[in-house]
Amino acid sequence: IVDVQNGTSKTTKSLVQIGVVLDLNSPMGSMADSCMNMSISDFYSANPNYTTRLQLHTRNAKSVFDVSSAVLDLLKNEKVDGILGPHKTTEETFVAEVGVKAHVPIISFTARSSTLSYTDNHYFVRATLDDAVQAQALASICQGFEWPEVAVLYEETEYGSQFLSHINKAFQEVEVGIAYMTSIPTSIEDSNLLKELKRLSTKQTRVFLVHMNPSLGYRFFTLAKREGLMSEGYAWIISDSLSNFMSSIDSIARDSMEGVLGIRPYIHRSNELENFQERWKRNTVLDMELNVYGLWAYDAITALAIAVEKIKPLNSSSSSNLGSSKSTDLRISTLGPRLLTELSRIQFKGLAGDFQLIDGKLKLSAFEIFNIFGSGEKTVGYWTPNKGIIRDLNSVGERTYSTSIKEIKNIIWPGDSITQPKGWDIPTTGNLRVGIPWKHGFTEFIGTKIDPRTSHINPSGFAIDIFLATLKVLPFHINYKFYHCNDTKSIDCSYDDMLQKIPQDFDMVVGDTTIWAPRAEYVDFSLPYSESGVILVVKNKKPVDMWIFVKPLRWDLWLAIVVTCIFMGIVLRVLERSVTRNEEDPIRANKEKPGMIYLSPVTILAFPERTVVSNNWSFLVLVFWFFMAFILMQSYTANLSAILTVDQLKFAFSDNYHVGFQEGSFMKEFLTKQLHISESMLRSYSSAEEYHEAMSKGSKNGGIDAIFDEVPYMKLFMKKYDSQYKMVGPSYKAGGFGFAFPLGSPLAAHFSKAILDVTQSPDMTSIEQQNFGPGYSSQDPLSSTISQGASSLTLYDFAGLFLIIGSVTIFSLFCSQTPIGRKLTKIVNHFIQICVNFKTSEVHPADASVGNDTSASLREDGFHGIVIGEALENSEDEIQEIRLSDHETPSPNQDLGDRIDSNVERNS
């Protein structure tokens, strides 16, 4: 507590000791020191009646060791209750730890980001805007310009690394890619910096975000212009690590930065600020112009002065020992915690804008977006946390968050261009290097011919036609040159080897390259331009059996049907026997009925319109037989259809199968790792002809039993070999064919859109048929391609049935049209008639009165009573019948044998 003379009156003031640690030999330190002293003077001049006073104790500290010593000295000797500084990131960790132990607030006006959490160390206060907010502003700008990716160039310091973490998070949130990040050492030589710039010119990305200190940044842009990187087509954005010092830039550096877009914290123009700037220029002789860091230092002192005044009464501090030795004894401030509490509550309008601490850092504020051109710069817009990109901060009314660049003023880009850079371009190394595979088979997809005189590569095929078609619909022109995978015609260069040469040897790869997850780790793919999926193909083994028509029913069922027919024939013969006696021509009826009755079950099916039976009971039997026969026929038809069609689809993959795959593709890894097929069972082939030859041999003869490959190849394979093969099992997921690019390449998005335009256009069908033949279409389902001709039945399939029918026909002709056949027929009929008459006589005797005599006569003259069977002639009118005569009424006493003999003589 001291007495202060104020004019004629004398007042008592309470002094609060505040320490300041700066590198006074640096422009930043000198500027901050001047601003703090001016802030003390201005504040108490404006508030003479305040009963408190801040007393600053400034220490010059150049290194980390100097900072540590200065802080300990201020705490022990000066008994400070607060410390401002230091202004280097490498020093803040130690100072913050001491602040926690001594309960002294550490106030930084330069720390834009920190590795220290406010929750764990709330004595470390940052009176600055957080870099996380700046990263959000930068990400919104890049999103607004619709740049697909950005290259980040940052200074190789701890602060640069911290800034990078904020950039990564912010750009991920807006889905803007970071092509690559390049660290530049602070003390890098110009020769090495030029090499780095030349490397940048070979990349596709043309948007660069620069985060460097002024001394390195100015050198960087001067050399960048020399290397032609400040020409039309490039876009450069600088963070406020450079833009806050634009007022101190020289004319050469400014000229090299023409067209650069930058952001920096917005400083509201006020009368107080203008007055301060005028006094600053009059009172200082520094090389560095006043910037926002000086204003933040000014406002930090003002905040401390207000906070101290609000703490009443000011109690004296107590002390306590920290550590085990006297050299480490530190005084614990009782004022520090109260001072920290008041700082978090203070709100006022400072020179840099609204001052309010939230979670230990300055409240979010707006950023100014400016454009460097000519000898000056122009503000083109603003970014605020609530409204995004806007044209004017004074706009009124509610509005949603915007990232539209339509909100900002016109920008002059590098090369005095007013055209917005698209963000990427073909590398300056020459034409776009398009890699293509060298294939020995399936050249319908891609084939390569080399001119022996000029060594010029002339590729052709479906993939090349798609590539050329997409070039026509791209919104820009591309010069390209084809390169094959290696300089020899060896297929040892696999697709994976070719893709891993991106971007060293190729800028993109065009071919039948499968989009596969493991490959996406080192390349980007376009959308697929072909069908996708992996299928299993085997030989189409149809049943080869001339007796296939017998297989639908088993032998026991066939036997049951035959026995049933014979049994029903006997039953019908018995039922129909009595009917013949009542007919007009009983002799003819007796002649016709026996043969037909035995065939009645079959005849009723073949000739349903013909009256075969006369007895109602016989008709009832045949109705039930017809019902049973109908069921049998339907079951037979269904089962035969199943044998010829459905049963062919049954397939069980065996571990003993040798499997073929396409050489050089991803299929080997797919089969071994995902389907767990032993590598020893795999064999590679390069063409459809080799596939067919291997499948024809079979695994026992050094071939294969099945093929695993992608749908487009197999559709072409089965189209070529028609119905010899079939697809079995499920279709496994695959990405289809696509073009490959370096990771983060903007070409991937442009080609993907172009592929959609081509594949959905009418030209797609003509491209397919030009390469795969008429009738081919990727829109056709795979099943229709595979099943072509698979269900056709051949003569051999039913040769057994035709053999039976032919045999019966020839036998019938033989028996009816040849003398030998007729003779054999008579003998058979003779024998059958003997059996029939014998059975009839036993069951129904001819006359009861002659019972025993008749029997004796039959035993003695049995053959005399035989009725000779039908003698078949060339026409039905000439058929001669041998029958028992019914024109004479036999005498009851006439011997049965005499009656038969007389009938035989008459018929002869």
mmCIF file with all atom_site columns, N, CA, C and O in Angstrom, residues 526-555:
data_model
loop_
_atom_site.group_PDB
_atom_site.id
_atom_site.type_symbol
_atom_site.label_atom_id
_atom_site.label_alt_id
_atom_site.label_comp_id
_atom_site.label_asym_id
_atom_site.label_entity_id
_atom_site.label_seq_id
_atom_site.pdbx_PDB_ins_code
_atom_site.Cartn_x
_atom_site.Cartn_y
_atom_site.Cartn_z
_atom_site.occupancy
_atom_site.B_iso_or_equiv
_atom_site.pdbx_formal_charge
_atom_site.auth_seq_id
_atom_site.auth_comp_id
_atom_site.auth_asym_id
_atom_site.auth_atom_id
_atom_site.pdbx_PDB_model_num
ATOM 1   N N  . SER A 1 526 ? -12.419 -45.035  -59.022 1.00 0.00 ? 526 SER A N  1
ATOM 2   C CA . SER A 1 526 ? -13.626 -44.412  -59.542 1.00 0.00 ? 526 SER A CA 1
ATOM 3   C C  . SER A 1 526 ? -14.808 -45.335  -59.278 1.00 0.00 ? 526 SER A C  1
ATOM 4   O O  . SER A 1 526 ? -14.646 -46.444  -58.749 1.00 0.00 ? 526 SER A O  1
ATOM 5   N N  . LEU A 1 527 ? -15.986 -44.892  -59.662 1.00 0.00 ? 527 LEU A N  1
ATOM 6   C CA . LEU A 1 527 ? -17.138 -45.782  -59.612 1.00 0.00 ? 527 LEU A CA 1
ATOM 7   C C  . LEU A 1 527 ? -16.946 -46.913  -60.626 1.00 0.00 ? 527 LEU A C  1
ATOM 8   O O  . LEU A 1 527 ? -16.271 -46.730  -61.638 1.00 0.00 ? 527 LEU A O  1
ATOM 9   N N  . PRO A 1 528 ? -17.522 -48.078  -60.396 1.00 0.00 ? 528 PRO A N  1
ATOM 10  C CA . PRO A 1 528 ? -17.332 -49.190  -61.342 1.00 0.00 ? 528 PRO A CA 1
ATOM 11  C C  . PRO A 1 528 ? -18.059 -48.934  -62.650 1.00 0.00 ? 528 PRO A C  1
ATOM 12  O O  . PRO A 1 528 ? -19.121 -48.309  -62.687 1.00 0.00 ? 528 PRO A O  1
ATOM 13  N N  . TYR A 1 529 ? -17.497 -49.457  -63.723 1.00 0.00 ? 529 TYR A N  1
ATOM 14  C CA . TYR A 1 529 ? -18.135 -49.351  -65.030 1.00 0.00 ? 529 TYR A CA 1
ATOM 15  C C  . TYR A 1 529 ? -18.590 -50.710  -65.541 1.00 0.00 ? 529 TYR A C  1
ATOM 16  O O  . TYR A 1 529 ? -19.028 -50.836  -66.692 1.00 0.00 ? 529 TYR A O  1
ATOM 17  N N  . SER A 1 530 ? -18.508 -51.744  -64.717 1.00 0.00 ? 530 SER A N  1
ATOM 18  C CA . SER A 1 530 ? -18.902 -53.090  -65.129 1.00 0.00 ? 530 SER A CA 1
ATOM 19  C C  . SER A 1 530 ? -19.731 -53.736  -64.033 1.00 0.00 ? 530 SER A C  1
ATOM 20  O O  . SER A 1 530 ? -19.905 -53.181  -62.948 1.00 0.00 ? 530 SER A O  1
ATOM 21  N N  . GLU A 1 531 ? -20.226 -54.913  -64.337 1.00 0.00 ? 531 GLU A N  1
ATOM 22  C CA . GLU A 1 531 ? -20.924 -55.701  -63.333 1.00 0.00 ? 531 GLU A CA 1
ATOM 23  C C  . GLU A 1 531 ? -19.940 -56.145  -62.261 1.00 0.00 ? 531 GLU A C  1
ATOM 24  O O  . GLU A 1 531 ? -18.734 -56.215  -62.496 1.00 0.00 ? 531 GLU A O  1
ATOM 25  N N  . SER A 1 532 ? -20.477 -56.480  -61.097 1.00 0.00 ? 532 SER A N  1
ATOM 26  C CA . SER A 1 532 ? -19.622 -56.871  -59.989 1.00 0.00 ? 532 SER A CA 1
ATOM 27  C C  . SER A 1 532 ? -20.025 -58.251  -59.495 1.00 0.00 ? 532 SER A C  1
ATOM 28  O O  . SER A 1 532 ? -21.151 -58.700  -59.709 1.00 0.00 ? 532 SER A O  1
ATOM 29  N N  . GLY A 1 533 ? -19.095 -58.906  -58.815 1.00 0.00 ? 533 GLY A N  1
ATOM 30  C CA . GLY A 1 533 ? -19.377 -60.207  -58.228 1.00 0.00 ? 533 GLY A CA 1
ATOM 31  C C  . GLY A 1 533 ? -18.399 -61.261  -58.699 1.00 0.00 ? 533 GLY A C  1
ATOM 32  O O  . GLY A 1 533 ? -17.820 -61.177  -59.791 1.00 0.00 ? 533 GLY A O  1
ATOM 33  N N  . VAL A 1 534 ? -18.199 -62.271  -57.847 1.00 0.00 ? 534 VAL A N  1
ATOM 34  C CA . VAL A 1 534 ? -17.348 -63.425  -58.157 1.00 0.00 ? 534 VAL A CA 1
ATOM 35  C C  . VAL A 1 534 ? -18.231 -64.662  -58.115 1.00 0.00 ? 534 VAL A C  1
ATOM 36  O O  . VAL A 1 534 ? -19.003 -64.858  -57.168 1.00 0.00 ? 534 VAL A O  1
ATOM 37  N N  . ILE A 1 535 ? -18.141 -65.500  -59.156 1.00 0.00 ? 535 ILE A N  1
ATOM 38  C CA . ILE A 1 535 ? -18.994 -66.677  -59.241 1.00 0.00 ? 535 ILE A CA 1
ATOM 39  C C  . ILE A 1 535 ? -18.157 -67.928  -59.463 1.00 0.00 ? 535 ILE A C  1
ATOM 40  O O  . ILE A 1 535 ? -16.988 -67.858  -59.867 1.00 0.00 ? 535 ILE A O  1
ATOM 41  N N  . LEU A 1 536 ? -18.782 -69.080  -59.209 1.00 0.00 ? 536 LEU A N  1
ATOM 42  C CA . LEU A 1 536 ? -18.163 -70.387  -59.415 1.00 0.00 ? 536 LEU A CA 1
ATOM 43  C C  . LEU A 1 536 ? -18.807 -71.039  -60.626 1.00 0.00 ? 536 LEU A C  1
ATOM 44  O O  . LEU A 1 536 ? -20.033 -71.128  -60.722 1.00 0.00 ? 536 LEU A O  1
ATOM 45  N N  . VAL A 1 537 ? -17.985 -71.511  -61.552 1.00 0.00 ? 537 VAL A N  1
ATOM 46  C CA . VAL A 1 537 ? -18.456 -72.135  -62.788 1.00 0.00 ? 537 VAL A CA 1
ATOM 47  C C  . VAL A 1 537 ? -17.917 -73.557  -62.850 1.00 0.00 ? 537 VAL A C  1
ATOM 48  O O  . VAL A 1 537 ? -16.734 -73.799  -62.587 1.00 0.00 ? 537 VAL A O  1
ATOM 49  N N  . VAL A 1 538 ? -18.809 -74.515  -63.175 1.00 0.00 ? 538 VAL A N  1
ATOM 50  C CA . VAL A 1 538 ? -18.421 -75.918  -63.315 1.00 0.00 ? 538 VAL A CA 1
ATOM 51  C C  . VAL A 1 538 ? -18.969 -76.436  -64.634 1.00 0.00 ? 538 VAL A C  1
ATOM 52  O O  . VAL A 1 538 ? -19.740 -75.761  -65.318 1.00 0.00 ? 538 VAL A O  1
ATOM 53  N N  . LYS A 1 539 ? -18.596 -77.661  -64.972 1.00 0.00 ? 539 LYS A N  1
ATOM 54  C CA . LYS A 1 539 ? -19.089 -78.265  -66.203 1.00 0.00 ? 539 LYS A CA 1
ATOM 55  C C  . LYS A 1 539 ? -20.562 -78.584  -66.058 1.00 0.00 ? 539 LYS A C  1
ATOM 56  O O  . LYS A 1 539 ? -21.033 -78.983  -64.993 1.00 0.00 ? 539 LYS A O  1
ATOM 57  N N  . ASN A 1 540 ? -21.289 -78.417  -67.140 1.00 0.00 ? 540 ASN A N  1
ATOM 58  C CA . ASN A 1 540 ? -22.717 -78.685  -67.154 1.00 0.00 ? 540 ASN A CA 1
ATOM 59  C C  . ASN A 1 540 ? -22.928 -80.155  -67.474 1.00 0.00 ? 540 ASN A C  1
ATOM 60  O O  . ASN A 1 540 ? -23.113 -80.546  -68.628 1.00 0.00 ? 540 ASN A O  1
ATOM 61  N N  . LYS A 1 541 ? -22.916 -81.021  -66.467 1.00 0.00 ? 541 LYS A N  1
ATOM 62  C CA . LYS A 1 541 ? -23.017 -82.468  -66.639 1.00 0.00 ? 541 LYS A CA 1
ATOM 63  C C  . LYS A 1 541 ? -24.479 -82.895  -66.646 1.00 0.00 ? 541 LYS A C  1
ATOM 64  O O  . LYS A 1 541 ? -25.084 -83.130  -65.601 1.00 0.00 ? 541 LYS A O  1
ATOM 65  N N  . LYS A 1 542 ? -25.054 -83.012  -67.850 1.00 0.00 ? 542 LYS A N  1
ATOM 66  C CA . LYS A 1 542 ? -26.424 -83.494  -67.967 1.00 0.00 ? 542 LYS A CA 1
ATOM 67  C C  . LYS A 1 542 ? -26.456 -85.011  -67.853 1.00 0.00 ? 542 LYS A C  1
ATOM 68  O O  . LYS A 1 542 ? -25.479 -85.681  -68.151 1.00 0.00 ? 542 LYS A O  1
ATOM 69  N N  . PRO A 1 543 ? -27.576 -85.582  -67.398 1.00 0.00 ? 543 PRO A N  1
ATOM 70  C CA . PRO A 1 543 ? -27.670 -87.040  -67.321 1.00 0.00 ? 543 PRO A CA 1
ATOM 71  C C  . PRO A 1 543 ? -27.521 -87.661  -68.704 1.00 0.00 ? 543 PRO A C  1
ATOM 72  O O  . PRO A 1 543 ? -28.266 -87.344  -69.630 1.00 0.00 ? 543 PRO A O  1
ATOM 73  N N  . VAL A 1 544 ? -26.545 -88.559  -68.874 1.00 0.00 ? 544 VAL A N  1
ATOM 74  C CA . VAL A 1 544 ? -26.287 -89.214  -70.150 1.00 0.00 ? 544 VAL A CA 1
ATOM 75  C C  . VAL A 1 544 ? -26.730 -90.664  -70.019 1.00 0.00 ? 544 VAL A C  1
ATOM 76  O O  . VAL A 1 544 ? -25.974 -91.518  -69.537 1.00 0.00 ? 544 VAL A O  1
ATOM 77  N N  . ASP A 1 545 ? -27.978 -90.960  -70.405 1.00 0.00 ? 545 ASP A N  1
ATOM 78  C CA . ASP A 1 545 ? -28.520 -92.296  -70.237 1.00 0.00 ? 545 ASP A CA 1
ATOM 79  C C  . ASP A 1 545 ? -29.687 -92.467  -71.198 1.00 0.00 ? 545 ASP A C  1
ATOM 80  O O  . ASP A 1 545 ? -30.641 -91.691  -71.165 1.00 0.00 ? 545 ASP A O  1
ATOM 81  N N  . MET A 1 546 ? -29.600 -93.494  -72.048 1.00 0.00 ? 546 MET A N  1
ATOM 82  C CA . MET A 1 546 ? -30.676 -93.718  -73.001 1.00 0.00 ? 546 MET A CA 1
ATOM 83  C C  . MET A 1 546 ? -31.931 -94.262  -72.335 1.00 0.00 ? 546 MET A C  1
ATOM 84  O O  . MET A 1 546 ? -33.008 -94.246  -72.917 1.00 0.00 ? 546 MET A O  1
ATOM 85  N N  . TRP A 1 547 ? -31.812 -94.723  -71.105 1.00 0.00 ? 547 TRP A N  1
ATOM 86  C CA . TRP A 1 547 ? -32.970 -95.236  -70.371 1.00 0.00 ? 547 TRP A CA 1
ATOM 87  C C  . TRP A 1 547 ? -33.425 -94.247  -69.300 1.00 0.00 ? 547 TRP A C  1
ATOM 88  O O  . TRP A 1 547 ? -33.993 -94.650  -68.290 1.00 0.00 ? 547 TRP A O  1
ATOM 89  N N  . ILE A 1 548 ? -33.191 -92.963  -69.583 1.00 0.00 ? 548 ILE A N  1
ATOM 90  C CA . ILE A 1 548 ? -33.532 -91.954  -68.581 1.00 0.00 ? 548 ILE A CA 1
ATOM 91  C C  . ILE A 1 548 ? -35.028 -91.886  -68.302 1.00 0.00 ? 548 ILE A C  1
ATOM 92  O O  . ILE A 1 548 ? -35.459 -91.539  -67.205 1.00 0.00 ? 548 ILE A O  1
ATOM 93  N N  . PHE A 1 549 ? -35.856 -92.278  -69.320 1.00 0.00 ? 549 PHE A N  1
ATOM 94  C CA . PHE A 1 549 ? -37.304 -92.209  -69.117 1.00 0.00 ? 549 PHE A CA 1
ATOM 95  C C  . PHE A 1 549 ? -37.789 -93.240  -68.096 1.00 0.00 ? 549 PHE A C  1
ATOM 96  O O  . PHE A 1 549 ? -38.906 -93.157  -67.591 1.00 0.00 ? 549 PHE A O  1
ATOM 97  N N  . VAL A 1 550 ? -36.959 -94.239  -67.776 1.00 0.00 ? 550 VAL A N  1
ATOM 98  C CA . VAL A 1 550 ? -37.336 -95.246  -66.789 1.00 0.00 ? 550 VAL A CA 1
ATOM 99  C C  . VAL A 1 550 ? -37.040 -94.760  -65.371 1.00 0.00 ? 550 VAL A C  1
ATOM 100 O O  . VAL A 1 550 ? -37.666 -95.197  -64.411 1.00 0.00 ? 550 VAL A O  1
ATOM 101 N N  . LYS A 1 551 ? -36.109 -93.834  -65.234 1.00 0.00 ? 551 LYS A N  1
ATOM 102 C CA . LYS A 1 551 ? -35.621 -93.435  -63.919 1.00 0.00 ? 551 LYS A CA 1
ATOM 103 C C  . LYS A 1 551 ? -36.635 -92.724  -63.026 1.00 0.00 ? 551 LYS A C  1
ATOM 104 O O  . LYS A 1 551 ? -36.506 -92.782  -61.810 1.00 0.00 ? 551 LYS A O  1
ATOM 105 N N  . PRO A 1 552 ? -37.639 -92.026  -63.571 1.00 0.00 ? 552 PRO A N  1
ATOM 106 C CA . PRO A 1 552 ? -38.570 -91.370  -62.650 1.00 0.00 ? 552 PRO A CA 1
ATOM 107 C C  . PRO A 1 552 ? -39.265 -92.324  -61.673 1.00 0.00 ? 552 PRO A C  1
ATOM 108 O O  . PRO A 1 552 ? -39.655 -91.937  -60.592 1.00 0.00 ? 552 PRO A O  1
ATOM 109 N N  . LEU A 1 553 ? -39.465 -93.605  -62.080 1.00 0.00 ? 553 LEU A N  1
ATOM 110 C CA . LEU A 1 553 ? -40.110 -94.583  -61.205 1.00 0.00 ? 553 LEU A CA 1
ATOM 111 C C  . LEU A 1 553 ? -39.120 -95.692  -60.877 1.00 0.00 ? 553 LEU A C  1
ATOM 112 O O  . LEU A 1 553 ? -38.380 -96.161  -61.756 1.00 0.00 ? 553 LEU A O  1
ATOM 113 N N  . ARG A 1 554 ? -39.140 -96.117  -59.619 1.00 0.00 ? 554 ARG A N  1
ATOM 114 C CA . ARG A 1 554 ? -38.228 -97.188  -59.224 1.00 0.00 ? 554 ARG A CA 1
ATOM 115 C C  . ARG A 1 554 ? -38.760 -98.534  -59.704 1.00 0.00 ? 554 ARG A C  1
ATOM 116 O O  . ARG A 1 554 ? -39.940 -98.672  -60.064 1.00 0.00 ? 554 ARG A O  1
ATOM 117 N N  . TRP A 1 555 ? -37.898 -99.564  -59.677 1.00 0.00 ? 555 TRP A N  1
ATOM 118 C CA . TRP A 1 555 ? -38.259 -100.864 -60.243 1.00 0.00 ? 555 TRP A CA 1
ATOM 119 C C  . TRP A 1 555 ? -39.483 -101.464 -59.564 1.00 0.00 ? 555 TRP A C  1
ATOM 120 O O  . TRP A 1 555 ? -40.313 -102.122 -60.211 1.00 0.00 ? 555 TRP A O  1
#
